[in-house]
Coordinates of C-alpha atoms and ligand atoms in Angstrom, one line a residue:
M1 CA 10.1 -164.1 -13.2
E2 CA 12.6 -161.6 -11.8
K3 CA 12.4 -161.3 -8.1
K4 CA 11.2 -158.1 -6.9
E5 CA 13.9 -156.1 -4.5
D6 CA 12.7 -154.7 -1.3
V7 CA 12.7 -151.1 -0.8
Y8 CA 14.2 -149.0 1.8
I9 CA 13.2 -145.5 2.6
L10 CA 14.8 -143.2 5.2
A11 CA 12.2 -140.9 6.1
I12 CA 12.7 -137.2 7.5
E13 CA 9.9 -135.3 9.1
S14 CA 10.5 -131.6 10.7
S15 CA 7.4 -129.5 9.7
C16 CA 6.2 -128.5 13.2
D17 CA 7.8 -129.5 16.5
E18 CA 8.8 -133.0 16.3
T19 CA 11.9 -134.0 14.8
A20 CA 11.5 -137.4 13.3
A21 CA 13.4 -140.0 11.0
A22 CA 12.4 -143.4 10.1
V23 CA 13.5 -146.4 8.2
V24 CA 10.7 -148.1 6.3
K25 CA 10.7 -151.3 4.1
N26 CA 8.4 -151.8 1.0
G27 CA 6.3 -148.9 2.4
R28 CA 4.3 -150.7 5.5
E29 CA 6.9 -152.2 7.6
V30 CA 8.7 -149.9 10.1
L31 CA 12.1 -150.8 11.0
S32 CA 12.8 -147.8 13.4
N33 CA 10.5 -144.5 14.1
I34 CA 12.5 -142.3 16.3
I35 CA 11.1 -139.0 17.4
S36 CA 12.1 -136.1 19.4
S37 CA 9.5 -134.0 20.6
Q38 CA 10.1 -130.4 21.5
A39 CA 6.6 -130.2 23.4
A40 CA 8.2 -129.4 26.6
L41 CA 10.0 -126.6 25.2
H42 CA 7.2 -124.9 23.4
S43 CA 4.8 -125.4 26.5
Q44 CA 5.9 -122.8 28.4
Y45 CA 5.3 -120.4 25.8
G46 CA 1.7 -121.8 25.3
G47 CA 2.3 -122.8 21.6
V48 CA 4.8 -123.4 19.1
V49 CA 7.4 -120.8 18.6
P50 CA 8.7 -120.9 15.3
E51 CA 12.4 -119.6 15.6
I52 CA 13.0 -122.1 18.4
A53 CA 11.5 -124.9 16.6
S54 CA 13.6 -124.5 13.7
R55 CA 16.7 -124.1 16.1
K56 CA 16.0 -127.3 18.1
H57 CA 15.6 -129.3 14.8
I58 CA 19.1 -127.9 13.5
E59 CA 20.6 -129.2 16.9
K60 CA 18.7 -132.8 16.8
I61 CA 18.4 -134.0 13.3
D62 CA 21.7 -135.3 13.0
Q63 CA 21.4 -137.7 15.8
V64 CA 17.7 -138.6 15.0
I65 CA 18.7 -139.6 11.6
E66 CA 21.8 -141.5 12.8
A67 CA 19.7 -143.3 15.7
A68 CA 17.1 -144.4 12.9
L69 CA 19.8 -146.0 10.6
D70 CA 21.3 -147.6 13.8
T71 CA 17.9 -149.0 15.1
A72 CA 17.2 -150.3 11.9
G73 CA 20.4 -151.8 11.3
K74 CA 21.0 -150.0 8.1
Q75 CA 23.6 -147.7 6.4
L76 CA 23.0 -145.0 4.1
E77 CA 24.3 -147.4 1.2
E78 CA 21.3 -149.6 1.7
I79 CA 18.8 -146.8 1.3
D80 CA 17.0 -146.7 -1.9
A81 CA 15.3 -143.4 -1.4
I82 CA 15.0 -140.5 1.0
G83 CA 11.7 -139.1 1.8
V84 CA 11.2 -135.6 3.2
T85 CA 8.4 -133.7 4.2
Y86 CA 8.6 -130.5 2.1
G87 CA 5.1 -128.9 3.3
P88 CA 2.9 -127.8 4.5
G89 CA 4.1 -126.3 7.8
L90 CA 6.5 -123.8 9.6
V91 CA 8.9 -122.7 6.9
G92 CA 12.0 -122.7 8.9
A93 CA 11.3 -125.6 10.5
L94 CA 10.4 -127.7 6.9
L95 CA 14.0 -126.1 5.7
V96 CA 15.9 -128.1 8.0
G97 CA 14.7 -131.4 7.0
V98 CA 14.6 -130.6 3.3
A99 CA 18.4 -129.2 3.6
E100 CA 19.3 -132.4 5.3
A101 CA 17.7 -134.5 2.9
K102 CA 19.1 -133.0 -0.1
A103 CA 22.6 -132.9 1.3
I104 CA 22.5 -136.9 2.3
S105 CA 20.9 -137.2 -1.4
F106 CA 23.5 -135.2 -3.0
A107 CA 26.3 -136.8 -1.3
K108 CA 25.4 -140.2 -1.7
Q109 CA 23.6 -139.9 -4.7
I110 CA 20.3 -141.4 -3.5
P111 CA 16.9 -140.5 -4.9
L112 CA 14.9 -137.7 -3.1
V113 CA 11.1 -137.5 -2.9
G114 CA 9.6 -134.8 -1.5
V115 CA 6.2 -135.7 0.6
H116 CA 3.1 -133.6 1.6
H117 CA 2.6 -133.8 5.3
I118 CA -1.0 -134.6 5.2
E119 CA -0.1 -137.4 2.2
G120 CA 1.9 -138.7 5.1
H121 CA -0.6 -138.6 7.8
I122 CA -3.4 -140.5 5.4
S123 CA -0.2 -142.8 4.7
A124 CA 0.1 -143.7 8.7
N125 CA -2.9 -146.0 7.9
Y126 CA -1.0 -148.5 5.5
I127 CA 1.4 -149.5 8.4
E128 CA -0.6 -151.3 10.7
N129 CA -3.5 -152.0 8.2
K130 CA -1.7 -154.1 5.8
E131 CA -4.7 -154.9 3.5
L132 CA -5.7 -151.1 3.3
E133 CA -5.7 -150.0 -0.5
P134 CA -7.4 -146.9 -2.3
P135 CA -10.4 -146.3 -2.7
F136 CA -11.1 -145.2 0.9
L137 CA -12.3 -142.1 3.0
C138 CA -10.3 -140.6 5.2
L139 CA -10.9 -137.9 8.0
V140 CA -7.4 -136.0 8.7
V141 CA -7.7 -134.0 11.6
S142 CA -4.3 -132.3 13.0
G143 CA -3.2 -129.2 14.7
G144 CA -3.2 -127.4 11.2
H145 CA -5.6 -129.3 9.0
T146 CA -9.1 -130.6 9.2
H147 CA -9.7 -132.4 5.9
L148 CA -12.6 -135.0 4.7
V149 CA -10.6 -136.4 1.8
M150 CA -11.2 -139.5 -0.6
V151 CA -8.3 -141.3 -1.4
E152 CA -8.9 -142.6 -4.9
E153 CA -5.7 -144.2 -5.6
Y154 CA -2.1 -144.0 -4.0
G155 CA -1.3 -140.4 -4.6
S156 CA -4.4 -139.3 -5.7
Y157 CA -7.1 -137.4 -3.3
Q158 CA -10.2 -135.5 -3.9
V159 CA -10.8 -133.1 -0.8
L160 CA -14.2 -133.3 0.0
G161 CA -14.7 -130.5 2.8
R162 CA -12.3 -128.9 5.0
T163 CA -12.4 -126.3 8.1
R164 CA -13.2 -122.8 7.3
D165 CA -11.5 -121.4 10.3
D166 CA -9.7 -123.4 13.0
A167 CA -8.4 -127.1 12.7
A168 CA -9.5 -129.4 14.9
G169 CA -6.4 -129.9 16.8
E170 CA -6.2 -126.0 17.3
A171 CA -9.3 -125.9 18.9
F172 CA -8.3 -128.6 21.0
D173 CA -5.4 -126.8 21.9
K174 CA -6.9 -123.3 22.4
V175 CA -9.9 -124.8 24.6
A176 CA -7.0 -126.3 26.7
R177 CA -5.1 -123.1 27.1
A178 CA -8.5 -121.1 28.2
I179 CA -9.1 -123.9 31.0
G180 CA -5.6 -123.8 32.3
L181 CA -4.4 -127.3 30.8
G182 CA -1.3 -125.8 28.7
Y183 CA 0.3 -127.2 25.6
P184 CA -0.4 -129.7 23.5
G185 CA -4.2 -129.4 24.4
G186 CA -5.3 -132.5 23.0
P187 CA -4.1 -135.1 25.1
K188 CA -4.5 -132.9 28.3
I189 CA -8.2 -132.4 27.1
E190 CA -9.0 -136.1 26.5
K191 CA -7.7 -136.7 30.0
H192 CA -9.2 -134.3 31.9
A193 CA -12.6 -135.0 30.0
K194 CA -12.9 -138.4 31.6
E195 CA -13.3 -136.9 34.9
G196 CA -16.1 -134.7 33.5
N197 CA -19.9 -135.1 32.1
P198 CA -20.0 -134.9 28.6
E199 CA -23.5 -133.9 28.9
A200 CA -23.2 -131.1 31.3
I201 CA -22.7 -128.2 28.7
L202 CA -24.6 -128.2 25.3
F203 CA -22.0 -126.5 22.9
P204 CA -23.0 -125.4 19.6
K205 CA -22.1 -127.7 16.3
A206 CA -21.3 -125.6 13.5
K207 CA -23.3 -126.8 10.1
I208 CA -22.1 -124.7 7.1
E209 CA -25.0 -123.8 4.6
G210 CA -24.6 -125.5 1.2
A211 CA -21.2 -127.3 2.1
P212 CA -22.0 -130.1 4.2
Y213 CA -18.7 -131.7 4.5
D214 CA -17.1 -128.5 5.5
F215 CA -16.3 -127.6 9.1
S216 CA -15.9 -124.7 11.6
F217 CA -14.6 -124.9 15.0
S218 CA -13.9 -121.0 15.7
G219 CA -17.8 -121.1 17.0
I220 CA -17.1 -123.7 19.7
K221 CA -14.3 -122.4 20.7
S222 CA -15.9 -118.8 21.4
A223 CA -18.6 -120.7 22.9
V224 CA -16.3 -122.2 25.6
L225 CA -14.8 -119.0 26.1
N226 CA -18.0 -117.1 26.5
Y227 CA -19.0 -119.7 29.0
I228 CA -15.9 -119.2 31.1
N229 CA -16.4 -115.4 31.0
G230 CA -20.2 -115.8 31.6
A231 CA -19.4 -118.0 34.8
K232 CA -16.8 -115.5 35.8
M233 CA -19.0 -112.4 35.8
K234 CA -21.4 -114.4 37.8
G235 CA -19.0 -115.5 40.3
E236 CA -19.6 -118.9 39.5
T237 CA -17.1 -121.7 39.7
I238 CA -16.3 -123.6 36.6
N239 CA -16.1 -127.0 36.3
T240 CA -13.1 -127.7 33.8
A241 CA -13.5 -131.3 33.5
D242 CA -17.2 -130.9 32.3
I243 CA -16.2 -127.9 29.9
A244 CA -13.5 -130.5 28.5
A245 CA -15.9 -133.6 28.1
S246 CA -18.5 -131.5 26.6
F247 CA -16.4 -129.7 24.1
Q248 CA -14.9 -133.0 23.3
R249 CA -18.3 -134.3 22.7
S250 CA -19.0 -131.6 20.4
V251 CA -15.9 -131.7 18.5
V252 CA -16.1 -135.5 18.0
S253 CA -19.9 -135.6 16.9
V254 CA -19.4 -133.3 14.4
L255 CA -16.5 -134.7 12.8
V256 CA -18.1 -138.2 12.9
E257 CA -21.6 -136.8 11.4
H258 CA -19.7 -135.5 8.6
A259 CA -17.9 -138.3 7.9
M260 CA -20.6 -140.8 8.0
L261 CA -22.5 -138.3 5.9
A262 CA -19.8 -138.7 3.1
V263 CA -19.9 -142.3 4.0
D264 CA -23.9 -142.4 3.0
R265 CA -23.6 -140.5 -0.1
L266 CA -20.8 -141.9 -1.5
G267 CA -21.1 -145.3 -0.8
V268 CA -17.9 -146.2 0.5
D269 CA -17.1 -149.1 2.5
K270 CA -13.8 -148.1 4.0
I271 CA -12.7 -145.0 6.2
A272 CA -9.7 -144.2 8.1
I273 CA -8.8 -141.4 10.1
A274 CA -5.5 -139.6 10.4
G275 CA -3.4 -136.9 12.1
G276 CA -2.8 -135.9 15.9
V277 CA -6.6 -135.5 16.9
A278 CA -7.0 -139.1 15.2
A279 CA -5.1 -140.2 18.9
N280 CA -8.3 -139.4 20.5
G281 CA -9.9 -142.1 22.4
A282 CA -13.2 -140.6 22.2
L283 CA -13.1 -140.0 18.7
R284 CA -11.7 -143.5 18.1
E285 CA -14.6 -145.0 20.0
A286 CA -17.3 -143.2 18.5
M287 CA -16.1 -143.6 14.6
Q288 CA -15.9 -147.3 15.8
E289 CA -19.7 -147.6 16.7
A290 CA -20.8 -145.9 13.8
C291 CA -18.8 -147.9 11.4
D292 CA -20.2 -150.9 13.2
Q293 CA -23.8 -149.7 12.8
K294 CA -23.0 -149.1 8.9
G295 CA -21.3 -152.6 8.7
I296 CA -18.1 -150.6 7.2
R297 CA -14.5 -151.0 8.0
F298 CA -13.0 -148.1 10.2
C299 CA -9.0 -148.0 10.4
H300 CA -6.9 -146.0 12.4
P301 CA -3.1 -145.8 13.0
S302 CA -1.9 -146.4 17.0
P303 CA -1.7 -143.0 18.5
I304 CA 2.2 -142.9 18.0
L305 CA 1.5 -143.1 14.2
C306 CA -1.2 -140.3 14.6
T307 CA 0.9 -137.5 15.8
D308 CA 3.6 -136.1 13.7
N309 CA 6.4 -138.9 13.0
A310 CA 8.5 -139.8 10.2
A311 CA 7.3 -143.5 9.6
M312 CA 4.3 -142.0 8.0
I313 CA 6.4 -140.0 5.7
G314 CA 8.5 -143.2 4.6
A315 CA 4.9 -144.9 4.0
A316 CA 3.8 -142.0 1.7
A317 CA 7.4 -141.9 -0.1
Y318 CA 7.5 -145.5 -0.9
Y319 CA 4.1 -145.2 -3.1
D320 CA 5.5 -142.1 -4.8
Y321 CA 9.0 -143.3 -5.3
M322 CA 6.8 -146.5 -6.7
R323 CA 5.1 -144.3 -8.9
G324 CA 8.2 -142.6 -10.6
I325 CA 8.3 -139.4 -8.4
R326 CA 11.7 -138.1 -7.7
H327 CA 12.7 -134.4 -6.6
G328 CA 15.8 -132.5 -7.8
W329 CA 18.2 -130.8 -5.4
D330 CA 16.3 -127.9 -6.1
L331 CA 13.3 -129.1 -3.8
N332 CA 12.3 -126.3 -1.3
A333 CA 10.0 -126.1 1.4
V334 CA 6.5 -125.4 0.7
P335 CA 4.7 -123.9 3.7
N336 CA 1.1 -123.5 2.1
L337 CA 1.4 -126.6 -0.1
K338 CA -2.0 -128.0 -1.1
L339 CA -2.8 -131.8 -1.1
G340 CA -2.7 -133.3 -4.3
E341 CA -0.3 -130.5 -5.5
R342 CA 3.3 -130.9 -6.7
Ligands
KG4_401 O1 -0.9 -134.1 13.1 P1 -0.2 -133.4 14.6 O2 0.7 -134.3 15.2 O3 0.5 -132.2 14.2 C1 0.2 -131.3 12.9 O4 0.2 -131.8 11.9 O5 -0.5 -130.5 13.1 O6 -1.1 -132.8 15.4 C2 -1.5 -132.0 16.3 C3 -2.6 -131.8 17.1 C4 -2.3 -130.8 18.1 O7 -3.4 -130.2 18.2 C5 -2.8 -131.7 19.5 O8 -3.7 -131.1 20.3 C6 -3.5 -132.6 18.7 O9 -3.0 -133.0 17.6 N1 -3.8 -133.8 19.5 C7 -5.1 -134.5 20.1 C8 -4.6 -135.7 20.8 N2 -3.4 -136.0 20.7 C9 -2.7 -134.9 19.6 N3 -6.2 -133.6 20.1 C10 -7.1 -134.9 20.8 N4 -6.9 -135.7 21.5 C11 -5.7 -136.4 21.4 N5 -5.4 -137.3 22.4
ZN402 ZN1 1.2 -133.4 11.5

């Protein structure tokens, strides 16, 4: 029998404020994972400024790709395909990665595979859970998305529920800003919450009539803002650690409840989490506990593979590549690309 060749993917990610490149072998082995974060730059504005993000990506992308190839000990000649995020995300930011990937693909005649950013987040789970294979349920919680997804097979997704308003990460970022913690809010809330009492304040948990898997986080964000304003009007001092802990508890319990409802109704035995908010320790603990109670398997990527990175894009690109997916040099950035859409 003919020996199967190893497949090396050079992956590029630039959809938001991280310029990232990675080399991934056979979809699951990360040879390099270089991330240049712009978070410190954007934090002075309280959030990502799209024009600044695009400009920074242009400055950094070549260095990041070179570093990814060097660290992996690979030359472009040894790369089988270029995987690149082409949506969803900030159009100007996405374009930098897409243009770079197309240029390399054209110059070196390497096949090009456009990757959906959320498909990348989900695929981050394959890297450290070598035996994880579809079908499984995945809770995707990032700065721009909150989806409960059934991963039916590689590249085939059924979205069971999504947020009706803010994404979970967006709620973390907005609440962090309201209590003066700055951007990015998620990790700051998590740290601050450790000093607070999660039962101090009861924030609401939204349920949507007739759509048990959908989420809504704008209500809890408004409740936090109302709580702060109310306390200020009464001249009371607010305990920001209690707010952070109580807010986090409320968001985590909604996420876990919805995910477990899907587990029960669909009878799945594996659930994964993905996206920036999946780095949250309280969410991971609560999911682990709920899964242990049900006797089902819980998977999650390491924190560095939860937030935006290119290794996850390499993992997703591998399975697309193996299924014969190739993009032409007319590949464009699609800022509102839907999951499962090509
Ligand atoms: O996946 P990601 O890096 O970018 C998007 O695709 O959106 O997610 C970024 C989001 C931000 O909203 C950030 O505040 C949140 O993930 N985040 C966290 C944590 N780390 C990042 N949220 C809660 N706890 C964390 N530890
Ligand atoms: Zn992301």
